CSV table of C-alpha atoms in Angstrom, one decimal:
chain,number,residue,atom,x,y,z
A,1,GLN,CA,27.5,12.6,1.4
A,2,LEU,CA,28.1,11.8,4.9
A,3,SER,CA,26.3,8.5,4.6
A,4,ILE,CA,28.2,7.5,1.5
A,5,ILE,CA,31.5,8.5,2.9
A,6,PHE,CA,31.2,6.7,6.2
A,7,GLY,CA,29.4,3.9,4.3
A,8,GLU,CA,32.5,3.4,2.1
A,9,ARG,CA,34.7,3.6,4.9
A,10,GLU,CA,33.2,0.9,7.2
A,11,LEU,CA,31.4,-1.4,4.9
A,12,GLY,CA,33.5,-0.7,1.4
A,13,LEU,CA,32.3,0.4,-2.0
A,14,ALA,CA,29.2,-1.9,-1.6
A,15,GLY,CA,28.1,-0.2,1.4
A,16,ALA,CA,28.3,3.0,-0.3
A,17,GLY,CA,26.7,1.9,-3.2
A,18,ALA,CA,23.5,0.4,-1.4
A,19,ILE,CA,23.1,3.6,0.6
A,20,GLY,CA,23.3,5.9,-2.8
A,21,LEU,CA,21.1,3.3,-4.5
A,22,ALA,CA,18.2,3.6,-1.8
A,23,ALA,CA,18.8,7.1,-1.6
A,24,ILE,CA,18.0,7.6,-5.4
A,25,ILE,CA,15.0,5.2,-5.5
A,26,THR,CA,13.5,7.1,-2.6
A,27,GLN,CA,14.1,10.7,-4.2
A,28,TRP,CA,11.4,9.7,-6.8
A,29,THR,CA,8.8,10.4,-3.9
A,30,ASP,CA,9.8,14.0,-4.1
A,31,ARG,CA,9.1,14.7,-7.7
A,32,ALA,CA,5.2,15.5,-7.4
A,33,ASP,CA,5.9,17.6,-4.5
A,34,ALA,CA,8.7,19.7,-6.1
A,35,VAL,CA,6.4,20.3,-9.2
A,36,ILE,CA,3.4,21.1,-7.2
A,37,THR,CA,5.0,23.3,-4.6
A,38,GLN,CA,7.3,25.2,-7.5
A,39,ALA,CA,3.8,25.7,-9.3
A,40,MET,CA,2.0,27.2,-6.4
A,41,TYR,CA,4.6,29.3,-4.7
A,42,PRO,CA,3.6,32.6,-6.3
A,43,ALA,CA,0.2,32.1,-5.1
A,44,ILE,CA,1.5,31.1,-1.7
A,45,CYS,CA,3.3,34.2,-1.4
A,46,ARG,CA,0.3,36.4,-2.3
A,47,VAL,CA,-1.6,35.2,0.6
A,48,ALA,CA,1.1,34.8,2.9
A,49,GLU,CA,-0.2,37.0,5.5
A,50,GLN,CA,-4.1,35.4,5.2
A,51,ARG,CA,-3.7,32.3,7.5
A,52,ASP,CA,-6.9,30.9,6.5
A,53,LEU,CA,-6.0,31.0,2.6
A,54,LEU,CA,-2.3,29.8,3.5
A,55,PHE,CA,-3.5,26.8,5.3
A,56,GLU,CA,-5.9,25.7,2.7
A,57,ALA,CA,-2.9,26.1,0.1
A,58,PHE,CA,-0.9,23.9,2.5
A,59,ALA,CA,-3.5,21.1,3.2
A,60,LYS,CA,-4.3,20.7,-0.5
A,61,SER,CA,-0.9,21.0,-2.3
A,62,ASN,CA,0.4,18.5,0.6
A,63,ARG,CA,-2.2,16.1,0.0
A,64,LEU,CA,-2.0,16.2,-3.8
A,65,ALA,CA,1.8,15.3,-3.6
A,66,LEU,CA,1.0,12.6,-0.9
A,67,MET,CA,-1.2,10.7,-3.7
A,68,TRP,CA,2.1,10.1,-5.3
A,69,GLY,CA,4.9,10.2,-2.2
A,70,VAL,CA,3.2,7.7,0.2
A,71,PRO,CA,2.0,4.8,-2.4
A,72,PHE,CA,5.5,5.0,-4.0
A,73,GLY,CA,7.0,4.8,-0.6
A,74,VAL,CA,5.0,1.9,0.8
A,75,GLY,CA,5.2,0.0,-2.5
A,76,LEU,CA,9.0,0.2,-2.5
A,77,SER,CA,8.8,-1.3,0.9
A,78,LEU,CA,6.1,-4.0,-0.1
A,79,PHE,CA,8.2,-5.0,-3.2
A,80,ALA,CA,12.0,-4.3,-2.4
A,81,GLY,CA,12.5,-8.1,-2.5
A,82,ASP,CA,11.2,-8.3,-6.0
A,83,LEU,CA,13.0,-5.4,-7.1
A,84,ILE,CA,16.3,-7.2,-5.8
A,85,ASP,CA,15.1,-10.5,-7.3
A,86,HIS,CA,14.1,-9.8,-10.5
A,87,VAL,CA,15.9,-6.6,-11.4
A,88,LEU,CA,18.6,-5.5,-9.3
A,89,GLY,CA,20.2,-9.1,-8.7
A,90,SER,CA,21.3,-11.2,-6.0
A,91,GLY,CA,24.4,-9.0,-5.7
A,92,TRP,CA,22.2,-6.4,-3.9
A,93,ASP,CA,20.3,-8.9,-0.9
A,94,ASP,CA,22.1,-7.0,1.7
A,95,THR,CA,20.1,-3.7,0.8
A,96,LEU,CA,16.8,-5.4,1.4
A,97,VAL,CA,16.2,-4.0,4.8
A,98,LEU,CA,17.7,-0.9,3.8
A,99,LEU,CA,15.3,-0.2,0.8
A,100,GLN,CA,12.2,-1.5,2.9
A,101,VAL,CA,12.7,1.0,5.6
A,102,PHE,CA,13.9,4.0,3.4
A,103,GLY,CA,10.5,3.3,1.3
A,104,LEU,CA,8.4,3.7,4.7
A,105,ILE,CA,10.6,6.8,5.7
A,106,ALA,CA,10.0,8.4,2.2
A,107,ALA,CA,6.3,7.8,2.4
A,108,VAL,CA,5.8,9.2,6.4
A,109,ASN,CA,8.5,12.1,5.4
A,110,HIS,CA,6.1,13.4,3.0
A,111,ILE,CA,3.6,14.3,5.2
A,112,GLY,CA,4.1,18.1,5.6
A,113,PHE,CA,7.1,17.6,3.3
A,114,ASN,CA,6.6,21.4,1.7
A,115,TRP,CA,6.0,23.1,5.0
A,116,SER,CA,9.3,24.9,4.2
A,117,ALA,CA,7.8,27.0,1.4
A,118,PHE,CA,5.2,28.4,3.4
A,119,PHE,CA,7.5,29.8,6.0
A,120,ARG,CA,9.9,31.3,3.2
A,121,ALA,CA,6.8,33.0,1.8
A,122,ARG,CA,6.3,34.6,5.3
A,123,GLY,CA,9.8,35.5,5.5
A,124,GLU,CA,10.4,33.2,8.5
A,125,THR,CA,13.5,31.1,7.8
A,126,ARG,CA,14.6,30.6,11.5
A,127,PRO,CA,11.9,27.6,11.9
A,128,ILE,CA,13.7,25.9,8.6
A,129,ALA,CA,17.1,26.4,10.1
A,130,ILE,CA,16.4,24.9,13.5
A,131,VAL,CA,14.6,21.9,12.0
A,132,ASN,CA,17.6,21.1,9.6
A,133,VAL,CA,20.1,21.7,12.4
A,134,LEU,CA,18.2,19.0,14.6
A,135,ALA,CA,17.9,16.7,12.0
A,136,LEU,CA,21.6,17.1,11.1
A,137,THR,CA,22.2,16.5,14.8
A,138,ALA,CA,20.1,13.2,15.1
A,139,PHE,CA,22.0,12.1,12.0
A,140,VAL,CA,25.4,12.5,13.5
A,141,VAL,CA,24.0,11.2,16.9
A,142,ALA,CA,22.1,8.3,15.8
A,143,ALA,CA,22.6,7.3,11.9
A,144,LEU,CA,26.1,7.3,11.8
A,145,PRO,CA,27.2,5.6,15.2
A,146,LEU,CA,24.6,2.9,14.1
A,147,LEU,CA,25.9,2.3,10.6
A,148,VAL,CA,29.6,1.8,12.2
A,149,SER,CA,28.1,-0.5,14.8
A,150,ASN,CA,25.1,-2.6,13.1
A,151,GLY,CA,25.8,-1.9,9.3
A,152,LEU,CA,23.1,-1.3,6.6
A,153,GLY,CA,20.4,-2.3,9.1
A,154,GLY,CA,21.7,0.1,11.8
A,155,PHE,CA,21.9,2.8,9.3
A,156,ALA,CA,18.0,2.4,8.4
A,157,ALA,CA,17.1,2.5,12.0
A,158,GLY,CA,19.2,5.7,12.6
A,159,MET,CA,17.4,7.5,9.4
A,160,ALA,CA,14.1,6.5,10.8
A,161,ILE,CA,15.0,8.3,14.2
A,162,MET,CA,16.3,11.0,12.2
A,163,THR,CA,13.1,11.4,10.4
A,164,ALA,CA,11.1,11.1,13.5
A,165,VAL,CA,13.2,14.2,15.2
A,166,SER,CA,12.5,16.0,11.9
A,167,LEU,CA,8.9,15.5,11.6
A,168,THR,CA,8.1,16.2,15.4
A,169,ALA,CA,10.1,19.5,15.0
A,170,ARG,CA,8.5,20.3,11.5
A,171,PHE,CA,4.8,19.5,13.2
A,172,TYR,CA,5.6,21.7,16.1
A,173,TYR,CA,6.3,24.7,14.0
A,174,LEU,CA,3.3,24.1,11.7
A,175,GLY,CA,1.2,24.1,14.7
A,176,ARG,CA,2.5,27.5,15.7
A,177,LEU,CA,1.5,28.6,12.0
A,178,PHE,CA,-1.5,26.9,11.8
A,179,PRO,CA,-3.0,26.5,15.3
A,180,ASN,CA,-6.2,24.8,14.2
A,181,ILE,CA,-4.3,22.0,12.2
A,182,GLU,CA,-5.3,18.5,13.3
A,183,ILE,CA,-2.1,16.6,12.8
A,184,ALA,CA,-3.6,13.0,13.4
A,185,ARG,CA,-6.5,13.7,10.8
A,186,HIS,CA,-4.0,15.3,8.6
A,187,VAL,CA,-1.6,12.2,8.8
A,188,PHE,CA,-4.7,9.7,8.4
A,189,ARG,CA,-6.0,11.3,5.3
A,190,ALA,CA,-2.3,10.9,3.9
A,191,ILE,CA,-2.1,7.2,4.5
A,192,ALA,CA,-5.8,6.3,4.0
A,193,PRO,CA,-5.9,5.3,0.2
A,194,THR,CA,-2.7,3.4,0.5
A,195,LEU,CA,-4.0,1.3,3.7
A,196,PRO,CA,-6.5,-1.0,1.7
A,197,ALA,CA,-4.3,-1.6,-1.2
A,198,ALA,CA,-1.1,-2.7,1.0
A,199,GLY,CA,-3.5,-4.8,3.1
A,200,ALA,CA,-4.9,-6.6,0.1
A,201,VAL,CA,-1.1,-7.2,-1.1
A,202,LEU,CA,-0.4,-8.8,2.3
A,203,ALA,CA,-3.6,-10.8,2.4
A,204,LEU,CA,-2.8,-12.4,-0.8
A,205,ARG,CA,0.7,-13.5,0.3
A,206,LEU,CA,-0.8,-15.0,3.3
A,207,ALA,CA,-3.7,-16.9,1.8
A,208,LEU,CA,-1.5,-17.8,-1.2
A,209,ASP,CA,1.9,-18.6,0.1
A,210,ALA,CA,3.1,-18.7,-3.7
A,211,GLU,CA,6.6,-18.7,-4.7
A,212,ARG,CA,7.9,-15.4,-5.5
A,213,THR,CA,8.0,-15.5,-9.3
A,214,LEU,CA,8.0,-12.4,-11.7
A,215,GLU,CA,4.4,-13.2,-12.5
A,216,VAL,CA,3.5,-13.2,-9.1
A,217,ALA,CA,4.9,-9.9,-8.2
A,218,LEU,CA,3.4,-8.1,-11.2
A,219,ALA,CA,0.3,-9.4,-10.3
A,220,GLU,CA,0.5,-8.0,-6.9
A,221,ILE,CA,2.0,-4.6,-8.3
A,222,ALA,CA,-1.1,-4.6,-10.4
A,223,VAL,CA,-3.5,-4.9,-7.5
A,224,TYR,CA,-1.9,-2.6,-5.5
A,225,VAL,CA,-1.9,0.0,-8.0
A,226,LEU,CA,-5.8,-0.6,-8.8
A,227,ILE,CA,-7.0,-0.5,-5.2
A,228,THR,CA,-4.7,2.6,-4.7
A,229,VAL,CA,-6.1,4.3,-7.5
A,230,VAL,CA,-9.7,3.4,-6.8
A,231,ALA,CA,-9.4,4.5,-3.1
A,232,THR,CA,-7.9,7.7,-4.1
A,233,LEU,CA,-10.5,8.5,-6.1
A,234,VAL,CA,-13.0,7.6,-3.1
A,235,PHE,CA,-11.2,9.7,-0.7
A,236,GLU,CA,-10.0,12.5,-2.6
A,237,ARG,CA,-12.6,12.9,-5.4
A,238,ARG,CA,-13.7,16.6,-4.3
A,239,LEU,CA,-10.1,17.6,-4.6
A,240,LEU,CA,-9.4,16.0,-7.9
A,241,ARG,CA,-12.5,17.6,-9.4
A,242,GLU,CA,-11.2,21.2,-7.9
A,243,VAL,CA,-7.6,20.2,-9.5
A,244,VAL,CA,-9.1,19.2,-12.8
A,245,SER,CA,-11.2,22.5,-12.6
A,246,TYR,CA,-8.6,24.6,-12.6
A,247,LEU,CA,-6.5,22.9,-15.4
A,248,ARG,CA,-9.6,23.6,-17.8
A,249,PRO,CA,-9.1,26.9,-20.0
A,250,ALA,CA,-11.4,30.0,-18.8
A,251,PRO,CA,-14.2,30.3,-21.1
A,252,GLN,CA,-13.9,33.0,-23.7
A,253,LEU,CA,-16.1,36.1,-23.5
A,254,GLU,CA,-17.7,36.9,-26.6
A,255,THR,CA,-17.5,40.5,-27.6
A,256,GLY,CA,-20.0,42.2,-30.0
A,257,THR,CA,-18.8,44.4,-32.9
A,258,PRO,CA,-19.1,48.1,-31.8
């Protein structure tokens, strides 16, 4: 709300609209995480005092959410220009950098995104409050002044700073809750399936240097989605098999006639 208020004050209605649009689009990255975390929350509460099971629930639920969040965010950044050219229209040209940065922010911010559910389940809400206050402070100190001084590009940079502060604090508390967590490994595993897909799209653009027509954009999107799906199946096949097994109905036990 502060971003929209200050955006309208400094950049007019168009600035507020640009910020609102970027926020609404990137919120789609949260959908999978919300569904998974809400579905698992009762189970999280039941194992709240068992650190090994709690960590397993955290790692697997976050990996499932990242299968959607990271490809969507990176895809938004890669195809933001095409979204403006072929869907939104030239009136939104000024939002290009904002959409690109917000896409990457949404992808990175999804790493450990559901961490607060695990602290709530343990009745430890102080870390959540501290992280939120730090994020708000970074927003007021960095994002708002950069919005005023450098417009939408400055606001995007300020939001990246706020995200870095939030992630640092989040990982600090996750490290205290799960001392054996390997942050670097967790981060790499989250982004690994998206790397070959993004690399393939960038390589195609460099090799072909084609005009950005709708057909070219759709072809690149198809390549991106296909490689992401294949890479996800390769990297996360065990987890996906496990999830599928949970979704299967339990076998019915046959009972004889007494």
